[in-house]
Amino acid sequence: MNLMPIYSTPLWQSEYPEFEEHKEIFLSSVKEFKEQNPTKETPRSNIAGYQSHSSLQIVEELRPLYEHICQMAYKAVADLDFIDCDIALTEAWLNVNDSRQCMNTEHIHGEVFSGVFYLQAPEGSGKLSIVNPGINRMWNGCALVSQKNQFTGESIRIEPIEGNIILFPSYIPHSISPLYTDDKKDVSFLEQRFSIQFWIKLQ
């Protein structure tokens, strides 16, 4: 009997090449954006943290980052053998998680690609969980495997690293776990975690 893998889930990772040079400019820009836009009535997925409205793409200081992300999308388009198309980063928004209560619930997005850029990720920051879209919760097979593999893994958890960009098809369910710290650690004045999420449209 032959095993025939028939589907696969793509994910792309890149380090923003000029991160150390641009980090403080990016941080200053998103902090100013947060001050000018203090609240959002209905967050997309964030609980107990800050999530901006989806207009961060207009911040001029972040343009070099967005251009790099679009170059990643061109590579993804080639990998998936799409037809020739234009690429546009249509929406971007800021997430700020700074307590044990902060998390992002499982969700999906529209357009074609989604992703996250880690601008500031202190030790213990919540991990990005990428859910296997080929397994639903009614399947009992996951409880029977001795070791998870590419067919039976329900999710992978990605450690946030400053300067990293993760890109994936927007149909993939994903979430961000709460901050993890030692119970004895004083978390009254935690360093904030800043991440930028985005959508990419092809046309």
CSV table of C-alpha atoms in Angstrom, one decimal:
chain,number,residue,atom,x,y,z
A,1,MET,CA,0.0,0.0,0.0
A,2,ASN,CA,1.4,3.4,-1.0
A,3,LEU,CA,1.1,6.5,1.1
A,4,MET,CA,0.0,9.5,-1.0
A,5,PRO,CA,0.3,12.9,0.7
A,6,ILE,CA,-2.3,15.1,-1.0
A,7,TYR,CA,-2.3,18.5,0.7
A,8,SER,CA,0.3,20.7,2.4
A,9,THR,CA,0.1,24.0,4.3
A,10,PRO,CA,2.7,26.6,3.3
A,11,LEU,CA,4.3,29.1,5.7
A,12,TRP,CA,7.1,31.6,5.0
A,13,GLN,CA,9.5,33.1,7.5
A,14,SER,CA,11.9,36.0,7.0
A,15,GLU,CA,14.0,38.3,9.1
A,16,TYR,CA,13.6,42.0,8.3
A,17,PRO,CA,17.1,42.7,7.0
A,18,GLU,CA,17.5,46.2,8.5
A,19,PHE,CA,15.8,45.6,11.8
A,20,GLU,CA,18.5,46.9,14.1
A,21,GLU,CA,18.8,50.1,12.0
A,22,HIS,CA,15.0,50.7,11.9
A,23,LYS,CA,13.8,49.3,15.2
A,24,GLU,CA,13.7,52.5,17.1
A,25,ILE,CA,12.1,54.4,14.3
A,26,PHE,CA,9.4,51.7,14.0
A,27,LEU,CA,8.8,51.7,17.7
A,28,SER,CA,8.5,55.4,17.9
A,29,SER,CA,6.1,55.4,15.0
A,30,VAL,CA,3.7,52.8,16.4
A,31,LYS,CA,3.8,54.3,19.9
A,32,GLU,CA,2.7,57.6,18.4
A,33,PHE,CA,0.1,55.9,16.4
A,34,LYS,CA,-1.2,54.2,19.6
A,35,GLU,CA,-1.4,57.5,21.4
A,36,GLN,CA,-3.3,59.1,18.6
A,37,ASN,CA,-5.7,56.1,18.4
A,38,PRO,CA,-6.1,55.0,22.0
A,39,THR,CA,-9.0,52.6,21.7
A,40,LYS,CA,-10.9,50.4,19.2
A,41,GLU,CA,-14.5,49.6,19.8
A,42,THR,CA,-14.5,46.0,18.5
A,43,PRO,CA,-11.0,44.3,18.4
A,44,ARG,CA,-10.6,41.6,15.8
A,45,SER,CA,-9.2,39.0,18.2
A,46,ASN,CA,-7.3,40.7,21.0
A,47,ILE,CA,-8.3,40.2,24.6
A,48,ALA,CA,-7.1,42.4,27.4
A,49,GLY,CA,-4.5,44.1,25.3
A,50,TYR,CA,-4.5,46.9,22.7
A,51,GLN,CA,-5.5,46.3,19.1
A,52,SER,CA,-5.6,49.3,16.7
A,53,HIS,CA,-8.0,49.8,13.8
A,54,SER,CA,-6.6,48.6,10.5
A,55,SER,CA,-5.0,51.7,9.1
A,56,LEU,CA,-1.4,51.2,10.2
A,57,GLN,CA,-0.4,50.8,6.6
A,58,ILE,CA,-0.6,54.6,6.1
A,59,VAL,CA,2.3,55.2,8.5
A,60,GLU,CA,5.1,56.4,6.3
A,61,GLU,CA,7.9,55.4,8.6
A,62,LEU,CA,6.9,51.7,8.2
A,63,ARG,CA,7.0,51.7,4.4
A,64,PRO,CA,10.4,49.9,4.2
A,65,LEU,CA,8.9,47.1,6.3
A,66,TYR,CA,5.8,46.9,4.1
A,67,GLU,CA,7.9,46.8,0.9
A,68,HIS,CA,9.9,43.8,2.3
A,69,ILE,CA,6.6,42.1,3.2
A,70,CYS,CA,5.4,42.5,-0.4
A,71,GLN,CA,8.6,41.1,-1.7
A,72,MET,CA,7.9,38.0,0.5
A,73,ALA,CA,4.5,37.8,-1.0
A,74,TYR,CA,5.9,37.8,-4.5
A,75,LYS,CA,8.1,34.8,-3.5
A,76,ALA,CA,5.0,33.1,-2.0
A,77,VAL,CA,3.0,33.7,-5.2
A,78,ALA,CA,5.8,32.0,-7.2
A,79,ASP,CA,6.0,29.1,-4.7
A,80,LEU,CA,2.2,28.5,-5.1
A,81,ASP,CA,2.4,28.9,-8.9
A,82,PHE,CA,-0.2,31.6,-9.0
A,83,ILE,CA,-1.0,33.6,-12.2
A,84,ASP,CA,0.8,36.9,-12.7
A,85,CYS,CA,-0.9,39.5,-10.4
A,86,ASP,CA,-0.4,42.7,-8.5
A,87,ILE,CA,0.3,42.6,-4.8
A,88,ALA,CA,-0.9,45.1,-2.3
A,89,LEU,CA,-0.8,45.2,1.5
A,90,THR,CA,-4.4,46.3,2.1
A,91,GLU,CA,-4.6,46.5,5.9
A,92,ALA,CA,-2.3,46.5,8.8
A,93,TRP,CA,-2.9,46.9,12.6
A,94,LEU,CA,-1.0,47.0,15.8
A,95,ASN,CA,-1.2,44.5,18.7
A,96,VAL,CA,0.2,45.4,22.1
A,97,ASN,CA,0.1,42.7,24.8
A,98,ASP,CA,1.5,43.5,28.2
A,99,SER,CA,0.0,41.3,30.8
A,100,ARG,CA,-0.8,37.6,31.6
A,101,GLN,CA,-4.4,38.2,30.5
A,102,CYS,CA,-3.5,39.4,27.0
A,103,MET,CA,-4.1,36.9,24.1
A,104,ASN,CA,-5.5,36.7,20.6
A,105,THR,CA,-8.3,34.2,20.1
A,106,GLU,CA,-8.3,31.8,17.2
A,107,HIS,CA,-9.4,33.4,13.9
A,108,ILE,CA,-8.8,33.6,10.2
A,109,HIS,CA,-8.6,36.5,7.7
A,110,GLY,CA,-9.8,37.5,4.3
A,111,GLU,CA,-7.8,38.4,1.2
A,112,VAL,CA,-5.0,35.9,0.2
A,113,PHE,CA,-2.1,36.2,2.7
A,114,SER,CA,-1.9,37.2,6.4
A,115,GLY,CA,1.1,37.6,8.6
A,116,VAL,CA,2.7,39.1,11.6
A,117,PHE,CA,5.9,41.1,12.2
A,118,TYR,CA,7.4,41.1,15.7
A,119,LEU,CA,8.7,44.5,16.6
A,120,GLN,CA,9.2,44.0,20.3
A,121,ALA,CA,9.0,40.6,21.9
A,122,PRO,CA,10.3,40.4,25.5
A,123,GLU,CA,11.0,37.1,27.2
A,124,GLY,CA,7.9,35.1,27.8
A,125,SER,CA,5.8,36.6,25.0
A,126,GLY,CA,2.9,34.5,23.9
A,127,LYS,CA,3.5,32.2,21.0
A,128,LEU,CA,1.8,32.2,17.6
A,129,SER,CA,-0.2,29.0,17.2
A,130,ILE,CA,-0.8,27.9,13.6
A,131,VAL,CA,-3.7,25.4,13.5
A,132,ASN,CA,-3.8,22.5,11.0
A,133,PRO,CA,-6.8,23.4,8.8
A,134,GLY,CA,-7.0,19.7,7.7
A,135,ILE,CA,-8.1,18.4,11.1
A,136,ASN,CA,-11.4,19.3,12.7
A,137,ARG,CA,-12.3,18.7,16.4
A,138,MET,CA,-14.6,15.8,15.6
A,139,TRP,CA,-11.7,13.6,14.5
A,140,ASN,CA,-10.6,11.2,17.3
A,141,GLY,CA,-7.4,10.1,15.6
A,142,CYS,CA,-5.2,12.7,17.3
A,143,ALA,CA,-5.8,10.9,20.6
A,144,LEU,CA,-4.4,7.7,19.2
A,145,VAL,CA,-0.9,8.8,17.9
A,146,SER,CA,2.2,8.1,19.9
A,147,GLN,CA,4.0,11.1,18.3
A,148,LYS,CA,2.6,14.0,16.3
A,149,ASN,CA,3.7,14.2,12.7
A,150,GLN,CA,2.8,16.2,9.5
A,151,PHE,CA,-0.5,14.3,9.2
A,152,THR,CA,-1.6,14.3,12.9
A,153,GLY,CA,-0.2,17.5,14.3
A,154,GLU,CA,-3.1,19.8,15.4
A,155,SER,CA,-1.0,22.9,15.6
A,156,ILE,CA,2.5,24.3,15.7
A,157,ARG,CA,3.6,27.1,18.1
A,158,ILE,CA,6.1,29.6,16.9
A,159,GLU,CA,8.3,31.5,19.3
A,160,PRO,CA,8.2,35.3,18.7
A,161,ILE,CA,11.6,36.7,17.7
A,162,GLU,CA,12.1,40.4,17.2
A,163,GLY,CA,12.5,41.3,13.6
A,164,ASN,CA,10.9,38.2,12.3
A,165,ILE,CA,8.0,38.1,9.8
A,166,ILE,CA,5.7,35.1,9.4
A,167,LEU,CA,3.6,34.9,6.3
A,168,PHE,CA,0.8,32.3,5.6
A,169,PRO,CA,-2.4,31.9,3.6
A,170,SER,CA,-5.2,33.8,5.3
A,171,TYR,CA,-7.5,30.8,5.5
A,172,ILE,CA,-5.3,29.2,8.2
A,173,PRO,CA,-6.7,29.5,11.7
A,174,HIS,CA,-4.2,31.1,14.2
A,175,SER,CA,-4.0,32.6,17.7
A,176,ILE,CA,-1.6,34.0,20.2
A,177,SER,CA,-1.2,32.5,23.6
A,178,PRO,CA,-1.0,34.6,26.8
A,179,LEU,CA,2.3,35.9,28.1
A,180,TYR,CA,4.2,33.3,30.1
A,181,THR,CA,6.3,34.3,33.1
A,182,ASP,CA,7.4,32.7,36.3
A,183,ASP,CA,4.7,33.0,39.0
A,184,LYS,CA,7.1,34.7,41.3
A,185,LYS,CA,8.1,37.4,38.8
A,186,ASP,CA,6.7,40.9,39.3
A,187,VAL,CA,4.5,41.5,36.2
A,188,SER,CA,3.2,44.9,37.3
A,189,PHE,CA,5.5,46.7,34.9
A,190,LEU,CA,6.0,44.4,32.0
A,191,GLU,CA,7.8,45.4,28.9
A,192,GLN,CA,5.2,45.7,26.2
A,193,ARG,CA,5.1,43.3,23.2
A,194,PHE,CA,4.5,45.1,19.9
A,195,SER,CA,3.5,43.1,16.8
A,196,ILE,CA,2.1,44.3,13.5
A,197,GLN,CA,-0.4,42.1,11.7
A,198,PHE,CA,-1.4,42.6,8.0
A,199,TRP,CA,-3.5,41.4,5.1
A,200,ILE,CA,-2.2,41.1,1.5
A,201,LYS,CA,-4.5,41.3,-1.5
A,202,LEU,CA,-3.7,39.9,-5.0
A,203,GLN,CA,-5.5,41.3,-8.1
